[in-house]
Tab-separated table of C-alpha atoms in Angstrom:
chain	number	residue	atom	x	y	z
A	1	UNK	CA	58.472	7.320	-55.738
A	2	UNK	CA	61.610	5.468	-54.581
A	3	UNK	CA	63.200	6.524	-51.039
A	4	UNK	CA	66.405	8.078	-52.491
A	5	UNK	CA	64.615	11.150	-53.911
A	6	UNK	CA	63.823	13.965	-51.659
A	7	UNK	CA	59.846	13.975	-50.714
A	8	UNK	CA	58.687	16.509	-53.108
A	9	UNK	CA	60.653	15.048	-56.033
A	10	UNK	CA	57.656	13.726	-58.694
A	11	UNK	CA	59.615	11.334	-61.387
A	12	UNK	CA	56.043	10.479	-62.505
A	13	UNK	CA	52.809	10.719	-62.682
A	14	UNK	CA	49.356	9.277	-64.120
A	15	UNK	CA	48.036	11.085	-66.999
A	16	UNK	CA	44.244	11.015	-67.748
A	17	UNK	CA	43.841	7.662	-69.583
A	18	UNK	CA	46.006	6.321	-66.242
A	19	UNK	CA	49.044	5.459	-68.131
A	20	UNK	CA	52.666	6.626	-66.662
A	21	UNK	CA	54.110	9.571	-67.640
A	22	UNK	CA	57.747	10.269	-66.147
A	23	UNK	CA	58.666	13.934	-65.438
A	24	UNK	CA	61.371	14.390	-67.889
A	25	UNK	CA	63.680	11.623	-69.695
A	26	UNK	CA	66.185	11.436	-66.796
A	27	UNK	CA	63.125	10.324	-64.688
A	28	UNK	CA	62.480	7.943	-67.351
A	29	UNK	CA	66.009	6.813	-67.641
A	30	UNK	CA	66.141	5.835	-63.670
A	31	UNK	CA	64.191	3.072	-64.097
A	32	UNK	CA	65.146	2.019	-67.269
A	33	UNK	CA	66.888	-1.281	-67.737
A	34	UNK	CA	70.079	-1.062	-70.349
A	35	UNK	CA	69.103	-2.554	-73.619
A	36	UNK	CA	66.194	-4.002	-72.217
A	37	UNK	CA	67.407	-6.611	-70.431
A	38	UNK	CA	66.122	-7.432	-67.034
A	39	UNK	CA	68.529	-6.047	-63.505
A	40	UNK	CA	71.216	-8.800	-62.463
A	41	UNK	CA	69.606	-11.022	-60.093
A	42	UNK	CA	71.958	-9.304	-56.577
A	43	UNK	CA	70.391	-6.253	-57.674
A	44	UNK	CA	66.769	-5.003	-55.033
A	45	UNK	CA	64.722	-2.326	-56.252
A	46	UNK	CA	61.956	-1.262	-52.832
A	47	UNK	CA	59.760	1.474	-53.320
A	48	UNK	CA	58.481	3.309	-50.657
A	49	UNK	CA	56.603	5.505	-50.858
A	50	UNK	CA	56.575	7.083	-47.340
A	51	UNK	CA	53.525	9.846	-47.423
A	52	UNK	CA	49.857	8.913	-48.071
A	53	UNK	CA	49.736	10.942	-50.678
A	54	UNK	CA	52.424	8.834	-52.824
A	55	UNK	CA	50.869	5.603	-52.038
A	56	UNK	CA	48.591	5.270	-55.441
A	57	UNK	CA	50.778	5.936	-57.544
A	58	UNK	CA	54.201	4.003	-56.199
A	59	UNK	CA	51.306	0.894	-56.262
A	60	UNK	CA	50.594	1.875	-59.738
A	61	UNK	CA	54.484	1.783	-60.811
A	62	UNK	CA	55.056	-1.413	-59.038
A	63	UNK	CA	52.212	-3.004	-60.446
A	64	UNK	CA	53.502	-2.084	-64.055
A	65	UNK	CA	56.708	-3.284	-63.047
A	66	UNK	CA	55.593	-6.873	-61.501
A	67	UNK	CA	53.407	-7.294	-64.635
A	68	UNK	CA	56.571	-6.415	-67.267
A	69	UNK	CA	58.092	-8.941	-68.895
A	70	UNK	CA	61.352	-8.643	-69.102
A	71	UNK	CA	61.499	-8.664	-65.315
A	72	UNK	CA	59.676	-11.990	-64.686
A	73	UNK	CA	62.471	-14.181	-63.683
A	74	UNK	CA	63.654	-11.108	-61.422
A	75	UNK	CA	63.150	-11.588	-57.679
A	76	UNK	CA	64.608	-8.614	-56.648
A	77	UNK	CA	61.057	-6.170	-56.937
A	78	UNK	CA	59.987	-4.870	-53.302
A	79	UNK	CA	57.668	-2.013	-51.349
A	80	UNK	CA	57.478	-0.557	-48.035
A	81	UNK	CA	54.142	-0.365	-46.609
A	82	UNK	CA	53.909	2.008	-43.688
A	83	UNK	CA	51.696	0.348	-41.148
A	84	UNK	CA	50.975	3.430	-39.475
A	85	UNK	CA	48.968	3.931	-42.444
A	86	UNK	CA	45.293	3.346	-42.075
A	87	UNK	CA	45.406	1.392	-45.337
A	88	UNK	CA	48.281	-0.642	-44.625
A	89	UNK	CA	46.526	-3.534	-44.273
A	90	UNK	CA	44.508	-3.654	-47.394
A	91	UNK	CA	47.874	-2.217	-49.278
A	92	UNK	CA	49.731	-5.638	-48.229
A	93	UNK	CA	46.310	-7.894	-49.661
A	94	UNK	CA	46.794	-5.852	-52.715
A	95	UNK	CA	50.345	-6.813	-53.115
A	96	UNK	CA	49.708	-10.263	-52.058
A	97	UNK	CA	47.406	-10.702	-54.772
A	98	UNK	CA	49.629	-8.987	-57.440
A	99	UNK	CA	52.746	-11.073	-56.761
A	100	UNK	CA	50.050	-14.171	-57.204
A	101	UNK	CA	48.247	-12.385	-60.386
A	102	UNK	CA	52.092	-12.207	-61.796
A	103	UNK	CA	53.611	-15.632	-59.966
A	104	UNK	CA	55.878	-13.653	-58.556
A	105	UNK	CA	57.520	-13.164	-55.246
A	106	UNK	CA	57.757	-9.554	-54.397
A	107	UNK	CA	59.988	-8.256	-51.173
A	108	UNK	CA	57.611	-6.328	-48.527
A	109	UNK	CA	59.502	-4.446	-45.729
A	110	UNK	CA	56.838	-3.362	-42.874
A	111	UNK	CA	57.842	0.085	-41.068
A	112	UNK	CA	55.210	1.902	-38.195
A	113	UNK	CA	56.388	4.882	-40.162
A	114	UNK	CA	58.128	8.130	-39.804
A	115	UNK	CA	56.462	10.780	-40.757
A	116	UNK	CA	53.484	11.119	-38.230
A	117	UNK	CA	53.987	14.930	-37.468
A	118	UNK	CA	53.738	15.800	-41.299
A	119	UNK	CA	50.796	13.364	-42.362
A	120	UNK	CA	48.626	15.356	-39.566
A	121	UNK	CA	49.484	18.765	-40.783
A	122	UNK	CA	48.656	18.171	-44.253
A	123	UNK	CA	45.783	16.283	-43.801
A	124	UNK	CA	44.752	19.517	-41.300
A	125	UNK	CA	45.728	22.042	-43.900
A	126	UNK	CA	44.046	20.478	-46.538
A	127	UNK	CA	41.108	19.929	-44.809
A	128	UNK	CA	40.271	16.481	-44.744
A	129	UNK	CA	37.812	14.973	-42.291
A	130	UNK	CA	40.146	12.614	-40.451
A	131	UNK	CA	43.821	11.866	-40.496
A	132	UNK	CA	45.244	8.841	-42.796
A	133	UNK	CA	47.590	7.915	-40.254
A	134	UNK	CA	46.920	6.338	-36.902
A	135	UNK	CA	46.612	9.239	-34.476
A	136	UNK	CA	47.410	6.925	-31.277
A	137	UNK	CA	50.445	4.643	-30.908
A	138	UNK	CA	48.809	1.268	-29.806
A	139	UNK	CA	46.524	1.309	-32.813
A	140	UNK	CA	49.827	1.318	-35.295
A	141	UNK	CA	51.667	-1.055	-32.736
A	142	UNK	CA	48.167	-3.441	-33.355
A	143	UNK	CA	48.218	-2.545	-37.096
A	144	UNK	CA	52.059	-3.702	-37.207
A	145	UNK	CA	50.783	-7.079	-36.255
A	146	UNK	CA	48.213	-7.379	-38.344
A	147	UNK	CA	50.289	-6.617	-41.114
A	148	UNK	CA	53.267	-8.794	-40.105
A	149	UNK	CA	50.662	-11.714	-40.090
A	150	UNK	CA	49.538	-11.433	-43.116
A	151	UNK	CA	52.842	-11.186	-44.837
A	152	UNK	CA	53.728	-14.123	-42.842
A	153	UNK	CA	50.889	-16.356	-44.046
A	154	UNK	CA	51.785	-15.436	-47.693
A	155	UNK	CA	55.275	-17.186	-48.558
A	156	UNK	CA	54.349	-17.803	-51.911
A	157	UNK	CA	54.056	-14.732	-52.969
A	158	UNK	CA	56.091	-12.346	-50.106
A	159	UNK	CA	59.422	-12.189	-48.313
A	160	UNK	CA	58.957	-10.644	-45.650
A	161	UNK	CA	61.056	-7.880	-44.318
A	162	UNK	CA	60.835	-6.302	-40.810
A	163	UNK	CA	62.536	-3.196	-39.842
A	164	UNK	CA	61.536	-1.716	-35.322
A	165	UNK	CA	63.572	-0.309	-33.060
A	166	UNK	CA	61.088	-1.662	-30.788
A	167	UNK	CA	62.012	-5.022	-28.825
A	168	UNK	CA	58.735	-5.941	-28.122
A	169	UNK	CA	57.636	-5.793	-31.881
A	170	UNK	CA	60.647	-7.373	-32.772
A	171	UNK	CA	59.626	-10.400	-30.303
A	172	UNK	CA	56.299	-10.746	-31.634
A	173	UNK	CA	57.216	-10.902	-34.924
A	174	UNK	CA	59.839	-13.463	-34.417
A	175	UNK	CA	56.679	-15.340	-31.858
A	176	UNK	CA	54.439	-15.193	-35.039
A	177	UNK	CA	56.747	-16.527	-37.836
A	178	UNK	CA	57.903	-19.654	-35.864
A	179	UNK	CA	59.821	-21.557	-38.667
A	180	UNK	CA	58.984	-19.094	-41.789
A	181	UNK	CA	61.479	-17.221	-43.557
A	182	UNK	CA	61.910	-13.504	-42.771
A	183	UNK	CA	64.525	-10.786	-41.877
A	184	UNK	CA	64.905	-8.011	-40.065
A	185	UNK	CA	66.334	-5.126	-40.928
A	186	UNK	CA	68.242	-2.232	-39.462
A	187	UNK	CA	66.899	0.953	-39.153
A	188	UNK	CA	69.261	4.423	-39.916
A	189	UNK	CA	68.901	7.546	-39.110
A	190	UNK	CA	66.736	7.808	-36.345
């Protein structure tokens, strides 16, 4: 669920009456807040949940999270939507109308995504009849705007966060916000 565990790490999951179960109470304890007092205000939290397959649930956990209360004055709650993700774009209206639902400003950072290669092959092994990823690059370069536009006409209830290594998406993005507030940020490790 969070990008510092390795991909086939499962802290939790959703038991059948939906409620969160963590995987042991060391999963539990991760995102646990000492004596139930709410993170210091420098501190970010961003789930991403990079593979379609993680998507429900890391919506799930941050929707628990945005609705607790001992984090309501906390501005530091974020996700990562991977617009190469054919649901991208309904994923950021869903958190747009959470962070409104809770009057809350929640932290977005849009990514194309990174694991392309490895969303195909599982969606071929397990047999699916089409691919939950974008299969061609202009359609997730399109999607990427789409996205960044509708995080940019949401202030109220997004900050927007950009991470490319392309300089053409970075333009456009910086075309579409004119005056709004957003960032960029860097990209490692590619």
């Amino acid at each position: 669920i969070r990008d510092a565990l390795p991909g086939n790490c499962r802290i939790a999951v959703l038991d059948e009456k939906g409620r969160l179960v963590f995987a042991n109470a060391a999963c539990g304890r991760l995102l646990a807040w000492p004596d139930d007092r709410a993170p210091s205000r420098s501190w970010r939290e961003i789930f991403d949940p990079e593979e379609a397959d993680r998507l429900e649930i890391s919506l799930d956990l941050l929707a628990r999270l945005a609705a607790e209360p001992a984090l309501a004055d906390w501005d530091g709650l974020g996700f990562v939507v991977q617009c190469y993700q054919k649901r991208a774009r309904p994923t950021i209206d869903w958190i747009v109308a959470l962070a409104r639902q809770h009057q809350r400003r929640l932290m977005l950072r849009l990514v194309k995504g990174a694991y392309w290669d490895a969303e195909i092959k599982r969606a071929e092994v397990d047999g699916l009849p089409g691919y939950p990823v974008f299969t061609r690059k202009v359609h997730t370069d399109v999607a990427y705007l789409a996205c960044a536009t509708a995080m940019l006409a949401a202030p109220d209830a997004i900050y927007a966060q950009f991470a490319s290594h392309n300089a053409f998406t970075i333009a456009a993005v910086h075309e579409l916000a004119g005056d709004a507030q957003y960032e960029f940020q860097c990209l490692h490790g590619m």
